[in-house]
Tab-separated table of C-alpha atoms in Angstrom:
chain	number	residue	atom	x	y	z
A	1	MET	CA	-0.531	-0.078	0.095
A	2	SER	CA	1.275	3.343	-0.685
A	3	GLN	CA	2.088	6.141	1.813
A	4	SER	CA	-0.100	8.187	0.298
A	5	VAL	CA	-2.990	5.442	1.238
A	6	ARG	CA	-1.240	5.151	4.778
A	7	ARG	CA	-2.415	9.175	5.349
A	8	THR	CA	-5.820	8.342	4.568
A	9	PHE	CA	-6.328	6.098	7.074
A	10	VAL	CA	-4.795	8.234	10.096
A	11	LEU	CA	-6.509	11.319	8.465
A	12	ALA	CA	-9.730	9.350	8.166
A	13	THR	CA	-10.093	9.642	11.918
A	14	VAL	CA	-10.990	13.293	12.850
A	15	PRO	CA	-14.382	13.569	11.338
A	16	VAL	CA	-15.435	10.224	12.279
A	17	ALA	CA	-15.425	11.907	16.016
A	18	LEU	CA	-18.070	14.290	14.003
A	19	VAL	CA	-20.187	12.021	12.737
A	20	ALA	CA	-19.883	9.838	16.584
A	21	LEU	CA	-21.082	12.824	17.712
A	22	LEU	CA	-24.435	13.823	15.370
A	23	GLY	CA	-26.337	10.069	16.461
A	24	ALA	CA	-27.067	8.132	19.084
A	25	ALA	CA	-23.764	6.374	19.658
A	26	ALA	CA	-24.244	2.480	20.855
A	27	PRO	CA	-22.423	2.421	24.248
A	28	PRO	CA	-18.542	0.861	24.088
A	29	SER	CA	-18.797	-2.904	23.932
A	30	ALA	CA	-16.018	-5.817	23.326
A	31	GLY	CA	-14.767	-6.835	20.026
A	32	SER	CA	-15.872	-10.224	19.591
A	33	PRO	CA	-12.751	-12.506	19.978
A	34	GLY	CA	-13.789	-15.414	17.097
A	35	ALA	CA	-15.423	-14.649	14.048
A	36	GLY	CA	-17.995	-16.751	14.420
A	37	ASP	CA	-17.238	-19.747	12.267
A	38	PRO	CA	-18.697	-22.698	13.350
A	39	TYR	CA	-15.167	-25.583	13.072
A	40	PHE	CA	-13.269	-22.460	14.307
A	41	PRO	CA	-14.800	-20.671	16.448
A	42	LEU	CA	-11.348	-19.221	17.796
A	43	ALA	CA	-10.277	-17.398	14.478
A	44	GLY	CA	-11.033	-14.134	13.683
A	45	ASN	CA	-12.062	-11.111	16.163
A	46	GLY	CA	-14.543	-8.570	15.550
A	47	GLY	CA	-15.754	-5.628	15.567
A	48	TYR	CA	-13.506	-4.343	13.286
A	49	HIS	CA	-11.208	-5.198	9.621
A	50	VAL	CA	-8.153	-4.424	8.597
A	51	GLY	CA	-7.176	-2.263	5.316
A	52	HIS	CA	-3.642	-3.374	5.455
A	53	TYR	CA	-0.640	-5.290	7.361
A	54	ASP	CA	2.798	-4.017	7.696
A	55	LEU	CA	5.160	-6.229	8.100
A	56	THR	CA	8.675	-5.865	10.250
A	57	LEU	CA	9.879	-9.670	10.213
A	58	ARG	CA	14.072	-10.492	11.198
A	59	TYR	CA	14.515	-14.679	11.808
A	60	ASP	CA	17.443	-16.676	12.259
A	61	PRO	CA	17.394	-20.241	10.867
A	62	ASP	CA	20.002	-21.266	13.107
A	63	SER	CA	18.680	-20.246	16.058
A	64	ARG	CA	14.862	-20.241	15.463
A	65	ARG	CA	14.423	-16.972	16.670
A	66	LEU	CA	12.045	-14.575	14.537
A	67	GLU	CA	11.560	-11.145	16.235
A	68	GLY	CA	8.733	-8.887	14.388
A	69	LYS	CA	6.440	-5.765	14.319
A	70	ALA	CA	3.419	-5.700	12.748
A	71	VAL	CA	1.336	-2.460	11.791
A	72	LEU	CA	-2.211	-3.023	11.270
A	73	TYR	CA	-4.535	-0.712	9.703
A	74	ALA	CA	-7.980	-0.969	10.564
A	75	ARG	CA	-11.518	0.127	10.800
A	76	ALA	CA	-13.744	-0.532	14.065
A	77	THR	CA	-17.418	-1.958	12.757
A	78	GLN	CA	-18.762	-1.320	16.360
A	79	ARG	CA	-17.853	1.820	18.819
A	80	LEU	CA	-14.844	-0.830	20.764
A	81	SER	CA	-13.629	-0.195	24.174
A	82	ARG	CA	-11.455	-3.562	23.445
A	83	PHE	CA	-10.657	-6.104	21.136
A	84	ASP	CA	-8.703	-9.191	19.902
A	85	LEU	CA	-5.911	-10.187	17.849
A	86	ASP	CA	-5.500	-13.168	16.978
A	87	LEU	CA	-1.248	-14.042	18.083
A	88	SER	CA	-0.179	-17.966	19.209
A	89	GLY	CA	3.149	-18.345	21.517
A	90	LEU	CA	5.373	-15.105	20.840
A	91	LYS	CA	6.237	-12.661	23.378
A	92	VAL	CA	4.642	-9.245	22.945
A	93	THR	CA	7.089	-6.524	24.056
A	94	GLY	CA	5.309	-3.510	23.357
A	95	LEU	CA	1.384	-2.794	21.891
A	96	THR	CA	-0.046	0.935	20.450
A	97	VAL	CA	-3.534	2.467	18.521
A	98	ASP	CA	-2.947	5.538	17.202
A	99	ARG	CA	0.933	6.308	18.481
A	100	LYS	CA	-0.244	5.877	22.046
A	101	LYS	CA	0.996	2.771	24.321
A	102	ALA	CA	-2.126	0.403	24.667
A	103	GLY	CA	-3.310	-2.629	27.145
A	104	PHE	CA	-2.769	-5.899	26.494
A	105	SER	CA	-2.822	-9.009	28.116
A	106	ARG	CA	-3.208	-13.243	26.437
A	107	ASP	CA	-5.181	-15.527	26.517
A	108	GLY	CA	-4.301	-18.741	24.663
A	109	GLN	CA	-4.363	-17.026	21.056
A	110	GLU	CA	-6.106	-14.359	21.660
A	111	LEU	CA	-3.915	-10.650	22.685
A	112	VAL	CA	-6.323	-8.488	23.968
A	113	VAL	CA	-5.734	-4.907	22.992
A	114	THR	CA	-7.578	-2.283	25.256
A	115	PRO	CA	-6.785	0.889	23.830
A	116	ARG	CA	-6.844	4.403	26.101
A	117	THR	CA	-10.084	5.704	24.720
A	118	THR	CA	-13.044	3.954	22.851
A	119	LEU	CA	-12.747	3.511	18.916
A	120	HIS	CA	-15.825	5.268	17.345
A	121	GLU	CA	-17.974	2.798	14.728
A	122	GLY	CA	-16.498	3.791	11.123
A	123	GLN	CA	-12.545	4.817	13.047
A	124	TRP	CA	-10.257	3.690	10.946
A	125	PHE	CA	-7.353	3.010	13.578
A	126	ARG	CA	-3.762	1.854	13.399
A	127	VAL	CA	-2.246	-1.169	15.654
A	128	ALA	CA	1.283	-1.417	16.556
A	129	VAL	CA	2.297	-4.837	18.038
A	130	THR	CA	6.413	-5.349	18.822
A	131	TYR	CA	7.112	-9.614	19.331
A	132	SER	CA	9.796	-11.615	19.547
A	133	GLY	CA	10.298	-15.743	19.872
A	134	ASN	CA	11.425	-19.325	17.979
A	135	PRO	CA	7.579	-19.726	16.719
A	136	ALA	CA	5.929	-22.712	16.306
A	137	PRO	CA	3.607	-24.312	13.809
A	138	VAL	CA	-0.128	-25.179	15.155
A	139	THR	CA	-1.212	-28.962	14.623
A	140	ASP	CA	-4.637	-28.760	12.726
A	141	PRO	CA	-7.328	-31.070	14.038
A	142	ASP	CA	-7.316	-33.222	11.289
A	143	GLY	CA	-3.635	-34.201	12.936
A	144	SER	CA	-2.051	-31.899	10.137
A	145	LEU	CA	0.842	-28.824	10.874
A	146	ASP	CA	1.068	-25.419	9.771
A	147	GLY	CA	2.033	-21.869	10.346
A	148	TRP	CA	6.035	-21.089	10.832
A	149	ILE	CA	7.215	-25.090	10.134
A	150	PRO	CA	10.795	-25.193	10.966
A	151	THR	CA	13.452	-26.929	7.789
A	152	ASP	CA	16.538	-27.405	7.519
A	153	ASP	CA	17.482	-23.750	6.460
A	154	GLY	CA	14.172	-22.126	6.728
A	155	ALA	CA	11.108	-22.141	7.504
A	156	PHE	CA	7.749	-23.019	5.335
A	157	VAL	CA	5.029	-21.118	5.706
A	158	ALA	CA	1.700	-22.598	5.024
A	159	GLY	CA	-1.302	-20.762	7.011
A	160	GLU	CA	-4.413	-22.944	6.012
A	161	PRO	CA	-6.539	-22.815	7.986
A	162	GLN	CA	-4.836	-21.096	11.389
A	163	GLY	CA	-1.448	-20.740	10.782
A	164	ALA	CA	-1.322	-17.111	9.739
A	165	MET	CA	-1.529	-17.041	13.870
A	166	THR	CA	1.934	-18.143	15.030
A	167	TRP	CA	4.103	-15.314	12.610
A	168	PHE	CA	2.269	-12.354	13.063
A	169	PRO	CA	-0.969	-10.472	14.744
A	170	ALA	CA	-3.768	-11.031	12.674
A	171	ASN	CA	-7.924	-11.329	12.224
A	172	ASN	CA	-7.220	-14.440	10.983
A	173	HIS	CA	-10.651	-15.491	9.061
A	174	PRO	CA	-11.177	-15.766	5.588
A	175	LYS	CA	-13.897	-13.194	5.568
A	176	ASP	CA	-11.055	-10.518	6.432
A	177	LYS	CA	-8.851	-9.360	3.647
A	178	ALA	CA	-6.319	-7.034	3.368
A	179	SER	CA	-3.055	-5.632	1.372
A	180	TYR	CA	0.738	-6.406	2.585
A	181	ASP	CA	3.708	-5.074	2.999
A	182	PHE	CA	6.335	-7.187	4.050
A	183	THR	CA	10.221	-6.743	5.023
A	184	ILE	CA	11.788	-9.655	5.887
A	185	THR	CA	15.773	-9.677	6.930
A	186	VAL	CA	17.667	-13.104	6.440
A	187	PRO	CA	21.115	-13.725	6.535
A	188	GLU	CA	23.331	-13.458	3.562
A	189	GLY	CA	22.983	-16.881	1.727
A	190	ARG	CA	19.149	-17.377	2.540
A	191	THR	CA	15.942	-15.922	0.763
A	192	ALA	CA	13.188	-14.819	2.106
A	193	VAL	CA	9.715	-15.589	-0.377
A	194	ALA	CA	6.364	-13.696	0.506
A	195	ASN	CA	3.523	-12.576	-1.593
A	196	GLY	CA	2.493	-10.272	-4.302
A	197	VAL	CA	5.619	-8.347	-5.974
A	198	LEU	CA	9.412	-7.834	-4.550
A	199	ARG	CA	9.347	-4.326	-4.894
A	200	GLY	CA	13.594	-4.731	-3.563
A	201	GLN	CA	16.324	-6.348	-1.912
A	202	SER	CA	19.664	-5.384	-0.212
A	203	THR	CA	22.057	-6.934	1.704
A	204	HIS	CA	24.535	-4.995	4.472
A	205	HIS	CA	26.720	-6.319	6.916
A	206	GLY	CA	26.055	-10.179	6.111
A	207	GLN	CA	22.101	-9.454	6.303
A	208	THR	CA	19.562	-9.451	3.026
A	209	THR	CA	16.327	-7.569	3.638
A	210	PHE	CA	13.564	-8.152	0.852
A	211	ARG	CA	10.368	-6.442	0.020
A	212	TRP	CA	7.389	-7.761	-1.012
A	213	ARG	CA	4.400	-6.197	-1.781
A	214	GLN	CA	0.595	-8.012	-1.756
A	215	SER	CA	-1.240	-5.115	-3.230
A	216	GLU	CA	-4.542	-6.744	-3.849
A	217	PRO	CA	-6.866	-8.354	-0.710
A	218	MET	CA	-5.299	-11.455	0.787
A	219	ALA	CA	-6.963	-13.516	4.036
A	220	ALA	CA	-4.056	-13.614	6.330
A	221	TYR	CA	-4.017	-17.672	5.994
A	222	LEU	CA	-2.775	-17.014	2.898
A	223	ALA	CA	-0.211	-14.780	3.547
A	224	THR	CA	3.377	-16.432	2.890
A	225	ALA	CA	6.809	-15.934	4.434
A	226	THR	CA	9.051	-18.802	3.393
A	227	VAL	CA	12.320	-19.059	4.091
A	228	GLY	CA	15.571	-21.106	2.700
A	229	LYS	CA	18.764	-21.707	0.054
A	230	PHE	CA	16.571	-21.770	-2.623
A	231	LYS	CA	17.294	-20.844	-7.136
A	232	VAL	CA	15.248	-17.877	-8.315
A	233	GLU	CA	13.972	-17.282	-11.683
A	234	ARG	CA	12.109	-14.352	-12.594
A	235	TYR	CA	10.633	-13.221	-15.954
A	236	THR	CA	7.827	-11.012	-16.828
A	237	THR	CA	4.750	-13.538	-18.518
A	238	ARG	CA	3.540	-12.571	-22.140
A	239	ASP	CA	-0.014	-11.198	-20.651
A	240	GLY	CA	2.232	-9.088	-18.310
A	241	ILE	CA	2.350	-11.381	-14.882
A	242	GLN	CA	5.444	-11.102	-13.202
A	243	VAL	CA	6.540	-14.838	-12.270
A	244	TYR	CA	9.227	-15.531	-8.961
A	245	ASN	CA	10.283	-19.187	-8.716
A	246	ALA	CA	12.031	-19.788	-5.528
A	247	VAL	CA	13.885	-23.563	-5.114
A	248	ASP	CA	15.727	-25.499	-2.856
A	249	PRO	CA	18.425	-26.533	-5.130
A	250	ARG	CA	17.552	-30.443	-3.991
A	251	GLU	CA	14.936	-30.431	-5.698
A	252	ALA	CA	15.752	-28.255	-8.866
A	253	GLY	CA	16.483	-30.895	-11.373
A	254	ALA	CA	12.651	-32.699	-10.417
A	255	ALA	CA	10.310	-29.084	-10.262
A	256	ALA	CA	12.104	-27.933	-13.535
A	257	PRO	CA	9.660	-29.408	-16.148
A	258	VAL	CA	6.570	-29.061	-13.616
A	259	LEU	CA	7.700	-25.039	-13.006
A	260	LYS	CA	8.118	-24.543	-17.011
A	261	LYS	CA	4.611	-25.061	-17.212
A	262	LEU	CA	3.254	-22.499	-15.601
A	263	PRO	CA	3.034	-20.190	-18.202
A	264	SER	CA	0.936	-22.095	-19.794
A	265	VAL	CA	-1.247	-23.178	-17.228
A	266	LEU	CA	-2.302	-19.808	-16.287
A	267	GLU	CA	-2.669	-18.945	-19.704
A	268	TRP	CA	-5.293	-21.810	-20.409
A	269	GLU	CA	-6.818	-21.493	-17.396
A	270	SER	CA	-7.476	-17.409	-18.066
A	271	LYS	CA	-8.938	-18.833	-20.870
A	272	LEU	CA	-11.703	-20.963	-18.691
A	273	PHE	CA	-12.258	-18.461	-15.679
A	274	GLY	CA	-11.596	-15.081	-16.976
A	275	PRO	CA	-8.299	-12.626	-16.183
A	276	TYR	CA	-5.789	-13.964	-13.392
A	277	PRO	CA	-6.631	-12.177	-10.310
A	278	PHE	CA	-2.956	-11.081	-9.977
A	279	ARG	CA	0.190	-9.047	-10.696
A	280	ALA	CA	2.219	-11.765	-9.964
A	281	ALA	CA	2.625	-14.932	-9.932
A	282	GLY	CA	5.437	-18.452	-8.743
A	283	SER	CA	6.531	-20.897	-6.662
A	284	ILE	CA	7.714	-21.587	-3.415
A	285	VAL	CA	9.534	-25.779	-4.167
A	286	ASP	CA	10.905	-26.103	-0.597
A	287	ARG	CA	12.466	-29.255	0.940
A	288	ALA	CA	9.843	-29.714	4.032
A	289	PRO	CA	9.581	-33.510	4.620
A	290	ASN	CA	7.753	-33.306	7.896
A	291	VAL	CA	5.088	-31.250	5.693
A	292	GLY	CA	3.085	-33.399	3.629
A	293	TYR	CA	0.955	-30.882	1.649
A	294	ALA	CA	1.091	-28.042	-0.701
A	295	LEU	CA	-0.850	-24.506	-0.560
A	296	GLU	CA	-2.266	-21.850	-2.693
A	297	THR	CA	-0.249	-18.907	-0.705
A	298	GLN	CA	-1.647	-16.046	-2.628
A	299	THR	CA	-0.126	-15.997	-6.089
A	300	ARG	CA	3.057	-17.924	-4.978
A	301	PRO	CA	2.276	-21.382	-3.782
A	302	VAL	CA	4.148	-23.156	-1.604
A	303	TYR	CA	5.166	-26.895	-2.197
A	304	ASP	CA	6.795	-28.723	0.294
A	305	ALA	CA	8.542	-31.194	-2.152
A	306	ALA	CA	8.683	-30.816	-6.272
A	307	PRO	CA	5.308	-30.911	-7.727
A	308	ASP	CA	3.741	-32.762	-10.199
A	309	LEU	CA	1.440	-31.166	-13.613
A	310	SER	CA	-1.915	-31.762	-11.858
A	311	THR	CA	-0.542	-30.365	-8.640
A	312	LEU	CA	0.944	-27.214	-10.532
A	313	VAL	CA	-2.522	-27.214	-11.853
A	314	HIS	CA	-4.958	-27.343	-8.663
A	315	GLU	CA	-2.871	-24.947	-6.320
A	316	SER	CA	-2.931	-22.676	-9.618
A	317	ALA	CA	-7.144	-23.088	-10.158
A	318	HIS	CA	-7.041	-21.914	-6.594
A	319	GLN	CA	-5.409	-18.584	-7.324
A	320	TRP	CA	-8.753	-17.969	-8.712
A	321	PHE	CA	-10.840	-20.495	-6.923
A	322	GLY	CA	-9.885	-19.595	-2.365
A	323	ASP	CA	-7.534	-16.831	-2.881
A	324	SER	CA	-9.666	-14.026	-4.947
A	325	VAL	CA	-12.590	-15.603	-4.623
A	326	THR	CA	-12.442	-16.442	-1.099
A	327	LEU	CA	-15.002	-18.821	1.337
A	328	THR	CA	-17.015	-17.029	3.787
A	329	SER	CA	-16.950	-20.356	6.550
A	330	TRP	CA	-14.503	-22.730	6.022
A	331	LYS	CA	-17.969	-25.468	6.134
A	332	ASP	CA	-17.816	-24.097	2.149
A	333	ILE	CA	-14.086	-24.742	1.245
A	334	TRP	CA	-15.621	-27.437	-0.864
A	335	LEU	CA	-16.055	-24.084	-3.510
A	336	ASN	CA	-12.067	-24.163	-2.893
A	337	GLU	CA	-11.139	-28.012	-3.257
A	338	GLY	CA	-13.766	-29.452	-5.205
A	339	PHE	CA	-13.137	-26.424	-8.116
A	340	ALA	CA	-8.509	-26.671	-8.375
A	341	THR	CA	-9.825	-30.515	-8.058
A	342	TYR	CA	-11.765	-30.125	-11.175
A	343	THR	CA	-9.754	-28.375	-12.998
A	344	GLU	CA	-7.262	-30.838	-12.463
A	345	TRP	CA	-9.587	-33.068	-14.652
A	346	LEU	CA	-10.464	-30.912	-17.367
A	347	TYR	CA	-6.967	-30.262	-17.531
A	348	ALA	CA	-6.158	-33.924	-18.270
A	349	GLU	CA	-9.150	-33.408	-20.418
A	350	GLN	CA	-8.293	-31.477	-22.590
A	351	HIS	CA	-4.557	-32.235	-22.674
A	352	GLY	CA	-4.194	-35.980	-24.192
A	353	GLY	CA	-5.601	-37.114	-20.577
A	354	ASP	CA	-8.741	-38.985	-18.924
A	355	SER	CA	-11.967	-37.789	-19.874
A	356	ALA	CA	-13.640	-35.795	-17.130
A	357	GLN	CA	-16.201	-38.646	-17.109
A	358	LYS	CA	-13.462	-41.402	-16.688
A	359	THR	CA	-12.671	-39.725	-13.943
A	360	PHE	CA	-15.803	-39.538	-12.406
A	361	ASP	CA	-17.214	-43.331	-13.876
A	362	ASP	CA	-14.123	-44.446	-11.990
A	363	LEU	CA	-14.765	-42.699	-8.755
A	364	TYR	CA	-18.917	-43.339	-8.617
A	365	ALA	CA	-17.648	-47.478	-8.693
A	366	LEU	CA	-16.204	-47.379	-5.698
A	367	PRO	CA	-18.241	-48.642	-2.762
A	368	ALA	CA	-20.725	-47.112	-0.461
A	369	SER	CA	-18.884	-48.113	2.160
A	370	ASP	CA	-14.990	-46.122	0.688
A	371	GLY	CA	-14.401	-42.942	2.063
A	372	LEU	CA	-14.994	-40.762	-0.398
A	373	TRP	CA	-19.120	-41.019	1.008
A	374	GLU	CA	-18.347	-40.928	4.121
A	375	PHE	CA	-19.722	-36.562	5.126
A	376	PRO	CA	-20.747	-34.577	2.066
A	377	PRO	CA	-18.577	-31.579	0.760
A	378	GLY	CA	-20.810	-28.880	1.392
A	379	ASP	CA	-21.349	-29.945	5.221
A	380	PRO	CA	-17.593	-31.253	6.419
A	381	GLY	CA	-19.053	-31.825	10.306
A	382	SER	CA	-15.889	-30.087	11.640
A	383	GLY	CA	-12.555	-28.787	10.859
A	384	ALA	CA	-11.119	-32.303	11.123
A	385	ASN	CA	-12.254	-33.344	7.581
A	386	ILE	CA	-12.142	-29.929	5.774
A	387	PHE	CA	-9.037	-31.813	3.854
A	388	GLY	CA	-11.032	-34.779	3.438
A	389	THR	CA	-11.356	-37.224	0.107
A	390	PRO	CA	-15.038	-36.148	0.334
A	391	VAL	CA	-14.507	-32.347	-0.288
A	392	TYR	CA	-11.649	-32.740	-2.702
A	393	ALA	CA	-13.541	-35.366	-5.045
A	394	ARG	CA	-17.461	-35.551	-4.637
A	395	GLY	CA	-16.673	-31.894	-4.622
A	396	ALA	CA	-15.552	-32.476	-8.226
A	397	MET	CA	-18.013	-34.860	-8.677
A	398	ALA	CA	-21.154	-32.149	-7.519
A	399	LEU	CA	-19.387	-30.470	-10.404
A	400	HIS	CA	-19.565	-32.559	-13.159
A	401	GLN	CA	-23.091	-32.950	-12.410
A	402	LEU	CA	-24.220	-29.350	-13.167
A	403	ARG	CA	-21.895	-29.818	-16.293
A	404	LYS	CA	-23.750	-32.159	-17.356
A	405	ALA	CA	-27.140	-31.049	-16.172
A	406	VAL	CA	-26.308	-27.440	-17.656
A	407	GLY	CA	-24.175	-28.083	-20.567
A	408	ASP	CA	-20.676	-27.041	-20.686
A	409	ARG	CA	-21.003	-23.924	-22.790
A	410	THR	CA	-23.094	-22.788	-19.341
A	411	PHE	CA	-21.233	-24.598	-17.108
A	412	PHE	CA	-18.272	-22.824	-18.289
A	413	ARG	CA	-20.236	-19.446	-18.716
A	414	ILE	CA	-20.973	-20.239	-14.907
A	415	LEU	CA	-17.416	-20.625	-13.704
A	416	ARG	CA	-16.518	-17.977	-15.225
A	417	ALA	CA	-19.022	-15.488	-13.505
A	418	TRP	CA	-18.367	-16.781	-10.286
A	419	ALA	CA	-15.139	-16.177	-10.120
A	420	THR	CA	-15.654	-12.558	-11.832
A	421	GLU	CA	-18.523	-11.178	-9.706
A	422	HIS	CA	-16.544	-12.326	-6.634
A	423	ARG	CA	-12.910	-11.741	-7.770
A	424	ALA	CA	-11.640	-9.584	-4.964
A	425	GLY	CA	-14.312	-10.894	-2.326
A	426	HIS	CA	-15.955	-14.030	-1.031
A	427	GLY	CA	-18.320	-16.374	-1.578
A	428	THR	CA	-21.147	-19.236	-0.291
A	429	THR	CA	-22.006	-21.985	-1.286
A	430	ALA	CA	-25.639	-20.181	-1.468
A	431	GLN	CA	-24.226	-17.369	-3.504
A	432	PHE	CA	-23.334	-19.788	-5.806
A	433	VAL	CA	-26.218	-22.067	-6.090
A	434	ARG	CA	-27.825	-18.707	-7.556
A	435	LEU	CA	-25.512	-18.282	-10.181
A	436	ALA	CA	-25.728	-20.836	-11.790
A	437	GLU	CA	-29.679	-21.432	-11.589
A	438	ARG	CA	-29.717	-17.573	-12.954
A	439	GLU	CA	-26.866	-18.790	-16.223
A	440	SER	CA	-29.027	-22.158	-16.583
A	441	GLY	CA	-32.115	-20.807	-15.894
A	442	LYS	CA	-32.752	-23.796	-14.136
A	443	ASP	CA	-33.931	-25.105	-10.350
A	444	LEU	CA	-30.908	-27.046	-9.631
A	445	ASP	CA	-31.651	-27.257	-6.067
A	446	GLY	CA	-32.345	-30.948	-6.618
A	447	LEU	CA	-28.523	-31.638	-7.770
A	448	PHE	CA	-26.942	-29.530	-5.408
A	449	GLN	CA	-28.329	-31.655	-2.438
A	450	LYS	CA	-28.061	-34.465	-3.549
A	451	TRP	CA	-23.866	-34.351	-4.296
A	452	VAL	CA	-23.034	-31.849	-1.729
A	453	TYR	CA	-25.438	-31.767	0.980
A	454	GLY	CA	-26.092	-35.891	0.765
A	455	GLN	CA	-25.569	-38.333	2.879
A	456	GLY	CA	-23.785	-41.595	1.805
A	457	LYS	CA	-23.316	-42.594	-1.613
A	458	PRO	CA	-26.308	-41.140	-4.077
A	459	THR	CA	-27.990	-44.487	-5.680
A	460	THR	CA	-28.020	-42.928	-9.068
A	461	PRO	CA	-24.327	-40.562	-10.995
């Protein structure tokens, strides 16, 4: 975010106080400690919206010590006597609100902030938090790690669904999207890779500082600050997208033929879903054997090892479905994973592989006892299931059934309209159903009830 916009945040606090005097103001209250998500009730916070994060980090891979300063520019959505930020583990050494010392306390993952004066509804305010410590990942309900995950040469940083709070204070729910600036200092010889466009790097006294900017809105779980010894490749596509690939040298040989296809994959997906939604793209290929997954970190997916082509297609599709169009509840995660999985099917179908129908048929042939039918993709039941097979594969099957019901021309128009109309925003399953019915002119409630919300294996394909 530009300096001129930051000045706007400061000036915006002046007229808001006048506005508050004109009407009957609600009594001040505390912002809620969560955003109301049924699967992660403490994720995110109530009472304010963050517009921009300015994160300054220094990381030493040898000691695994992180020092940070986070400056958040936020707007109160109610009168606030106090509010929460999500921050796990790290020690807070200073905190100000609008450059005045504020009270704070810790309650688990909640950093509870009490400003000196009440914040008025609609008021923009600045929160600065200094902190330090040895960040550790969180263990998710399914047993996987996410957040700041140390590696032998740095850190693999992937925040879905909870991990952002392990390395910066945040309103850590997908409903709250913001722009970001990152200034990350690491020992010379290491590379620090974040989201968006590289604004510059410089080395002094054995330390290298990287400056990144993510201008388009981003959910906190999609932020990264991965550190390691990387081979870096930079170029600009013919569509003007700035590509930055950072690859662990130990993975470079296996990764090279796949990463070479990134421009053509993005071009192919752009033809299906509409223009690529960001200014930057690329990949972070790390060696992180304890992770076990890749993640669609915005503009620059992070891979725990050299990816295969299907994984690259999947994570690239998320730039439209998940990153640009972001879910509003983790219950709706099939809108991310089902769509990215079906993109894999489409890519194979159009590039000499199995048809989407064959892939569907092979899955439908699995017995009713198979895990594919364990729960419906639109209602996984808990945070432990959001990365389960039904969300991915049965979610893709639901899209294939929609395609058959409305025909190819209308189906691809639906996908493009979804990505275009909700670009840089959010979406829900209910909104997708309404859009599909609008574009097709058909009543599709039965189809979605059967394939997205129905229990068990549907009796007919």
